[in-house]
mmCIF file of C-alpha atoms in Angstrom:
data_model
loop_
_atom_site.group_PDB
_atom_site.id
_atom_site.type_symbol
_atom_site.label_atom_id
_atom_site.label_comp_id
_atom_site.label_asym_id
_atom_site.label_seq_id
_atom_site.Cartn_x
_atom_site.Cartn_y
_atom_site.Cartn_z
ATOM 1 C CA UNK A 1 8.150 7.101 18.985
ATOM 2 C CA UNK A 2 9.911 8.010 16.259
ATOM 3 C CA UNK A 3 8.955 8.077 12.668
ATOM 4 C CA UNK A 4 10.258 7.321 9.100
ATOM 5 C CA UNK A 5 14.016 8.595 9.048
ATOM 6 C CA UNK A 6 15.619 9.012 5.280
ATOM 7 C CA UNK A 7 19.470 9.874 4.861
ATOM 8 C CA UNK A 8 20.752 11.689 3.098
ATOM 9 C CA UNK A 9 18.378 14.465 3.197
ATOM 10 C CA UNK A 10 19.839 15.949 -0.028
ATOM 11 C CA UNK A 11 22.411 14.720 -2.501
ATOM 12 C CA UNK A 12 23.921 16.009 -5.516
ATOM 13 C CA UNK A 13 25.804 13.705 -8.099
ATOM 14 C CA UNK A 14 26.824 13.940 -11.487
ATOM 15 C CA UNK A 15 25.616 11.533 -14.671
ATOM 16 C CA UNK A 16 26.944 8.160 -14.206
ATOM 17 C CA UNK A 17 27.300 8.051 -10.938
ATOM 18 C CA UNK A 18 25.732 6.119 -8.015
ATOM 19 C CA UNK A 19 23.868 7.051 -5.015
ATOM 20 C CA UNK A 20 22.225 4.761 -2.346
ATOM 21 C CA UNK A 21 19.108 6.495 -0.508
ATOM 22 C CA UNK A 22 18.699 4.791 2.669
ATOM 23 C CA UNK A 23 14.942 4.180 4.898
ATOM 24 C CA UNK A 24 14.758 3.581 8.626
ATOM 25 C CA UNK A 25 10.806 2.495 9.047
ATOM 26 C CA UNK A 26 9.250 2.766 12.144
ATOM 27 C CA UNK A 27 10.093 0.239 14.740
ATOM 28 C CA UNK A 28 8.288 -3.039 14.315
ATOM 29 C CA UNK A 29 6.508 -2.175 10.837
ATOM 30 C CA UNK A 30 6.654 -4.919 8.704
ATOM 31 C CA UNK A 31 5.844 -3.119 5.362
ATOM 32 C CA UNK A 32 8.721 -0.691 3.836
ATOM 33 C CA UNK A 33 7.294 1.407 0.408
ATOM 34 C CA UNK A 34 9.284 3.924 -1.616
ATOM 35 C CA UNK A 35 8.003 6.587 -3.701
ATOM 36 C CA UNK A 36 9.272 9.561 -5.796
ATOM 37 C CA UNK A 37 8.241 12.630 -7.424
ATOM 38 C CA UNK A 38 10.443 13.676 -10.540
ATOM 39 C CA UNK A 39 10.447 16.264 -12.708
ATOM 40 C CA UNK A 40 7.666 17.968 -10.921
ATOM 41 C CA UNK A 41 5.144 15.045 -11.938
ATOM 42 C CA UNK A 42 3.301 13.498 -9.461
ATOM 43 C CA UNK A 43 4.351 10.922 -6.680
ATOM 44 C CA UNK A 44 4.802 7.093 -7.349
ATOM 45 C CA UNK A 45 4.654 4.292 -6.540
ATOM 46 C CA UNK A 46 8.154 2.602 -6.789
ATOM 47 C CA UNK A 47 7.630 -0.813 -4.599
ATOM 48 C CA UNK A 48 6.517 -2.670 -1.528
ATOM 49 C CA UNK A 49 8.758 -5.058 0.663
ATOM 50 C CA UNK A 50 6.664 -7.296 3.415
ATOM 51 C CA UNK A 51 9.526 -7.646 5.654
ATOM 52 C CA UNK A 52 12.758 -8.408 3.677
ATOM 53 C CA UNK A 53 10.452 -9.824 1.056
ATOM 54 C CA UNK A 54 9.648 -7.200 -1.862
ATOM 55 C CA UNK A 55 5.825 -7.881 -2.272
ATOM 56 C CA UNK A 56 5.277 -5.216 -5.426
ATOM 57 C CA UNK A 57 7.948 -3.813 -7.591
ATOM 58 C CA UNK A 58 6.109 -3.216 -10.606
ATOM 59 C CA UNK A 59 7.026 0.742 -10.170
ATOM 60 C CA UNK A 60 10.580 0.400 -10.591
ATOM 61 C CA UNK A 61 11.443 2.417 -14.031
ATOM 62 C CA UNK A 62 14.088 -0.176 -14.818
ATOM 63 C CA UNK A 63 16.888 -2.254 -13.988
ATOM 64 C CA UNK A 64 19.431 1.123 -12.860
ATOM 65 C CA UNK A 65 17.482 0.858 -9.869
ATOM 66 C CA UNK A 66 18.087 -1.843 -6.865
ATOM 67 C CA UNK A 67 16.428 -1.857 -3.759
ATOM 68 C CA UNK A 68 17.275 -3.728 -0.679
ATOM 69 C CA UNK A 69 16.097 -4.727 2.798
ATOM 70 C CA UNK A 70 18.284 -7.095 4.172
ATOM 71 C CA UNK A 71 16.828 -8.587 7.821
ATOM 72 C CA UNK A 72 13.668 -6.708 7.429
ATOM 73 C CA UNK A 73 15.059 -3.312 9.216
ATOM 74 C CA UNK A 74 15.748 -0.795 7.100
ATOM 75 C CA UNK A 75 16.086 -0.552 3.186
ATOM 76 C CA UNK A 76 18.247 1.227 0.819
ATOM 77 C CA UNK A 77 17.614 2.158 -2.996
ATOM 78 C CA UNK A 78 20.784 2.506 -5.383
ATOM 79 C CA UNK A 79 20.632 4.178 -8.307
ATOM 80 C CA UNK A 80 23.134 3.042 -10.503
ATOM 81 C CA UNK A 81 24.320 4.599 -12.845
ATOM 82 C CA UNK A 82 22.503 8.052 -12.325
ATOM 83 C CA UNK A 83 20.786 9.792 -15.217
ATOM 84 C CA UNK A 84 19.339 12.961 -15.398
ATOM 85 C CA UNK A 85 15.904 12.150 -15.266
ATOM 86 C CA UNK A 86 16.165 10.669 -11.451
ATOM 87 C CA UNK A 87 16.116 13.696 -10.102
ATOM 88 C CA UNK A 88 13.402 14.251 -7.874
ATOM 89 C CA UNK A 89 12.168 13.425 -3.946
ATOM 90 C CA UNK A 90 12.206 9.834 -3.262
ATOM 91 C CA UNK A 91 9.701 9.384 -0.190
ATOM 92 C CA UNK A 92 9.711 6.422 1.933
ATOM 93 C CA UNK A 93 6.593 5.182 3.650
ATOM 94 C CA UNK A 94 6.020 2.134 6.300
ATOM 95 C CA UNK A 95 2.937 0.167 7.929
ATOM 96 C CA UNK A 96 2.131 -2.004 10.451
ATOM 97 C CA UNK A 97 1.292 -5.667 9.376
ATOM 98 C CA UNK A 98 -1.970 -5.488 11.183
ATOM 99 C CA UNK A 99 -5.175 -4.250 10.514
ATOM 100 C CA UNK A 100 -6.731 -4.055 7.237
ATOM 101 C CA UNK A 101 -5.981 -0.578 5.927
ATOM 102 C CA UNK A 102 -2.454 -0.264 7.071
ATOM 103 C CA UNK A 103 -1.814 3.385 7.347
ATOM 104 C CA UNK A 104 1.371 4.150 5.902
ATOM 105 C CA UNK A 105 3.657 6.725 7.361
ATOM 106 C CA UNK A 106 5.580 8.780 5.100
ATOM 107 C CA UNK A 107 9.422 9.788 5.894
ATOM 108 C CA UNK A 108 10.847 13.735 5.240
ATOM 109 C CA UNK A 109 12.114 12.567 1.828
ATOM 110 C CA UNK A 110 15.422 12.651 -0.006
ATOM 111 C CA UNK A 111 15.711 15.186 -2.742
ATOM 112 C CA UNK A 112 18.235 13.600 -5.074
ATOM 113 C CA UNK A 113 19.792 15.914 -7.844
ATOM 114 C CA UNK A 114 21.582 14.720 -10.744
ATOM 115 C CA UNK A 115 23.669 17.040 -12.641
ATOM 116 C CA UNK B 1 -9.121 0.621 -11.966
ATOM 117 C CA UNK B 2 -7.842 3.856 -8.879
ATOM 118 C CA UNK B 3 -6.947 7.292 -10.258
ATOM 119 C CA UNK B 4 -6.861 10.720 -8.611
ATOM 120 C CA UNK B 5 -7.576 13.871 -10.482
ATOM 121 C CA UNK B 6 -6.510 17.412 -9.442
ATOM 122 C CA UNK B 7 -7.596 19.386 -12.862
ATOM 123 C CA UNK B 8 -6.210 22.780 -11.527
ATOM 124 C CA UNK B 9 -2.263 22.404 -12.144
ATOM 125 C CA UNK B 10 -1.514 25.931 -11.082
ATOM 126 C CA UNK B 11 -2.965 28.619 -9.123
ATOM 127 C CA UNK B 12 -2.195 31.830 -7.804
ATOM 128 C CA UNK B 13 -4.016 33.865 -4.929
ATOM 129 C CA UNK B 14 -3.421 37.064 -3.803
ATOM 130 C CA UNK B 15 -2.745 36.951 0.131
ATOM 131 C CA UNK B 16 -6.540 36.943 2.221
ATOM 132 C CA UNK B 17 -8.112 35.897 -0.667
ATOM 133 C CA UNK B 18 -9.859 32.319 -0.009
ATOM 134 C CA UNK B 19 -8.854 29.232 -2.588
ATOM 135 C CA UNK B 20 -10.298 25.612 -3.265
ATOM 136 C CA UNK B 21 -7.960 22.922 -4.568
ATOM 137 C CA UNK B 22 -10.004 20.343 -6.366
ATOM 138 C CA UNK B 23 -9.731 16.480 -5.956
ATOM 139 C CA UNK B 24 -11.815 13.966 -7.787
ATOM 140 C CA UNK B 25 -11.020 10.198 -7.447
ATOM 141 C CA UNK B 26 -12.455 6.705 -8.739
ATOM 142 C CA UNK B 27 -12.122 3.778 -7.151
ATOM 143 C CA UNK B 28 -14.817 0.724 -7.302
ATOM 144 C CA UNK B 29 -14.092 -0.027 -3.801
ATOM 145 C CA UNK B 30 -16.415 1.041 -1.145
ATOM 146 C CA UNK B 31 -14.016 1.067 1.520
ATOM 147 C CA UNK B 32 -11.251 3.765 0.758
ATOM 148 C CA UNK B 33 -9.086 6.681 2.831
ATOM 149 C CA UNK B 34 -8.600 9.984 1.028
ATOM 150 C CA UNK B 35 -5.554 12.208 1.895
ATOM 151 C CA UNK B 36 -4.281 15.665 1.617
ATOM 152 C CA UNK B 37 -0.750 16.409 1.517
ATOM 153 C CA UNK B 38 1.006 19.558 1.486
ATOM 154 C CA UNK B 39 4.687 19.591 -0.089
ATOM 155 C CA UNK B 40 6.519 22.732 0.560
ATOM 156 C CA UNK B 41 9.536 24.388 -1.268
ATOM 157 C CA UNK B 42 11.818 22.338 1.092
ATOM 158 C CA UNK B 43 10.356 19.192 -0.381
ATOM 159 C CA UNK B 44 8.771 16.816 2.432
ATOM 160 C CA UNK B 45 5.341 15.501 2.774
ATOM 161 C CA UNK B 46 3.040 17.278 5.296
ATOM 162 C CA UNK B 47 0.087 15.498 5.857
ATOM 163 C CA UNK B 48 -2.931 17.530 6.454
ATOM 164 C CA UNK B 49 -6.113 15.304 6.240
ATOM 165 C CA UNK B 50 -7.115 11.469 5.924
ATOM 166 C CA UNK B 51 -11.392 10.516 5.652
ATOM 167 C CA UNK B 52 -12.558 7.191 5.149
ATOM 168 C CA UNK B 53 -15.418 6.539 2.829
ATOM 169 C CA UNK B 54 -18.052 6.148 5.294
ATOM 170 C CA UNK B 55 -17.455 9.445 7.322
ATOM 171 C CA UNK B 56 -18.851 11.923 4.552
ATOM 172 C CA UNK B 57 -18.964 14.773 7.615
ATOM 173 C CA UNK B 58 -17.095 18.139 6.345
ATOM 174 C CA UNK B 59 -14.107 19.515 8.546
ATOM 175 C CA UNK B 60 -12.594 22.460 9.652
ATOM 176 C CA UNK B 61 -9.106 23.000 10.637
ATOM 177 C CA UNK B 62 -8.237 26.584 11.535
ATOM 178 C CA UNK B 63 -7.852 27.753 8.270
ATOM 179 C CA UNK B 64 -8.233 24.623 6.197
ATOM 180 C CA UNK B 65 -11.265 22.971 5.417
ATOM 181 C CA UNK B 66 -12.454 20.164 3.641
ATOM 182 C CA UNK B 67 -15.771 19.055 1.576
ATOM 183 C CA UNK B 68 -15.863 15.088 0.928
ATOM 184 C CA UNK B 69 -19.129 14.504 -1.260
ATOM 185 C CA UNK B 70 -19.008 10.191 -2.432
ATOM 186 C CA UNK B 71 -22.094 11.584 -4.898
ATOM 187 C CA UNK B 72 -19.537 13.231 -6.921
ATOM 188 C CA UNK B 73 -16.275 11.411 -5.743
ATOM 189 C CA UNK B 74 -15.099 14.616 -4.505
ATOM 190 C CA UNK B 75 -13.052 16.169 -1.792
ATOM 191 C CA UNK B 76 -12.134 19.399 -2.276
ATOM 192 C CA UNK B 77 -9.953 21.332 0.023
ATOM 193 C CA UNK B 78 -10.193 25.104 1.130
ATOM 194 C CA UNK B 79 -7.701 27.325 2.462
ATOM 195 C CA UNK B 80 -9.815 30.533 4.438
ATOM 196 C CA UNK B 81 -7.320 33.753 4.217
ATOM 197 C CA UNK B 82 -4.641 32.503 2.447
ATOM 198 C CA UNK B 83 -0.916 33.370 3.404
ATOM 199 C CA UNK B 84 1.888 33.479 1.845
ATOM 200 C CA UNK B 85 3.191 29.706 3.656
ATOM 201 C CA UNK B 86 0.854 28.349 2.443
ATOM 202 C CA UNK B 87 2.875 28.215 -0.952
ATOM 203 C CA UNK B 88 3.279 25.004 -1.753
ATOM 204 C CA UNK B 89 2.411 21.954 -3.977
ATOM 205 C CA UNK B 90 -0.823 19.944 -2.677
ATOM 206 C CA UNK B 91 -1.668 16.358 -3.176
ATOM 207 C CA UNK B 92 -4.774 14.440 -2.980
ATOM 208 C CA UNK B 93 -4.158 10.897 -2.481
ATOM 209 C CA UNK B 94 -5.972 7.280 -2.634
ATOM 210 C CA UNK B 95 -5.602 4.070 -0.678
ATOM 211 C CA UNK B 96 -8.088 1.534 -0.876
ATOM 212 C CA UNK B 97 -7.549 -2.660 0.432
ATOM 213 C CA UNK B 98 -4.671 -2.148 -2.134
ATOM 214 C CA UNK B 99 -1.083 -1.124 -0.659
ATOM 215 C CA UNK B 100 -0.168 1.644 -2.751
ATOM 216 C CA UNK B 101 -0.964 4.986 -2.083
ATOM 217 C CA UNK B 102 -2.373 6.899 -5.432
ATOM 218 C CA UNK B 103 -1.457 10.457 -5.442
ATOM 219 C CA UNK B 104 -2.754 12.910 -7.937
ATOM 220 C CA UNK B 105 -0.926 15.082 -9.980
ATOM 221 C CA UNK B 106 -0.408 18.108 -7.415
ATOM 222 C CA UNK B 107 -1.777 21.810 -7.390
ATOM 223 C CA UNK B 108 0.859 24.016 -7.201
ATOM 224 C CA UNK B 109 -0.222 26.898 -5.386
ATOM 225 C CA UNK B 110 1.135 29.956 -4.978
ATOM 226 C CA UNK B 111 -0.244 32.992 -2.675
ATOM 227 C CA UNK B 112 1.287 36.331 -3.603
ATOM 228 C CA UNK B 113 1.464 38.733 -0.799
#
């Protein structure tokens, strides 16, 4: 089976510009999260969708950031515009809808760099 | 309210030598997972360890080993022999009934050969 795919893998853009970071979840998991780690600080907690619903956003540092998961499948986050401070490793994690602790499986990351 | 601390930010071993990475969490929950993570230079998430709260047994993997004590809300992680892969940033984490994952700040360790 596989597991949490992220694309790009790495990406380099300049101030100002935009970047979409895209999440494949595992098949049939129903929860979608995305994390990050910037500026060598520790890893966060960005949001939660339940399907294509988002369930918790309240770690989204502000409005330059949109996240999407249109039928449920997979989800993309654009930055938009870029500033310096998003660089980092955005990590993207899924879970089954069953059971009570919901194990989530973390994806290989994107390391985003902002110049 | 969850938080995990990891007090040491930095260390450095000399290769062989043994080294503990320190994790204390709070949580009022009673049912929680704990994790380790391991993030390398090349930036993903390795997962090395999850323990539930009620499985308080110690564990040994090759190298790695791991010391949960709920009396202290501690579960500190040992690397035996250290090499120089072993390099890396390391992460305790939290999950309780609550989605989100809380990580701690990261040890950054680095083993000098």
């Amino acid at each position: 089976e596989a597991g949490v795919t992220q694309f790009p893998s790495h990406s380099v853009i300049e101030k100002g510009q935009t970047v979409t970071l895209r999440c494949d979840p595992i098949s049939g998991h129903d929860n979608l999260y995305w994390y990050r780690r910037v500026m060598g600080k520790e890893i966060k907690f960005l949001l939660h969708f339940v399907k294509e619903s988002k369930q918790d956003e309240s770690g989204m540092p502000n409005n330059r950031f949109l996240a999407e998961r249109t039928g449920g499948t997979y989800s993309t986050l654009k930055v938009q515009p870029a500033e310096l401070e998003d660089s980092g490793v955005y990590f993207c994690a899924s879970s089954e809808m069953r059971g009570a602790w919901r194990e989530q499986y973390f994806g290989p990351g994107t390391r985003l760099t902002v110049t | 309210a969850q938080k995990v601390t990891q007090a040491q930010t930095e260390i450095s071993v000399v290769e062989k030598e043994d080294v503990t990475l320190d994790c204390v969490y709070e949580t009022r929950d009673t049912t929680y997972y704990l994790f380790w993570y391991k993030q390398p230079p090349s930036g993903e998430l390795v997962f090395l360890i999850r323990r539930n709260s009620f499985d308080e047994q110690n564990e040994i993997s090759g190298r790695y080993s791991w010391n949960f004590q709920k009396s202290t809300s501690s579960f500190n992680f040992t690397i035996t022999a250290s090499q120089v892969v072993d390099s890396a940033v390391y992460f305790c984490a939290l999950k309780t009934s609550y989605d989100k994952v809380i990580f701690g700040p990261g040890t950054s360790l680095s083993v000098i050969p």
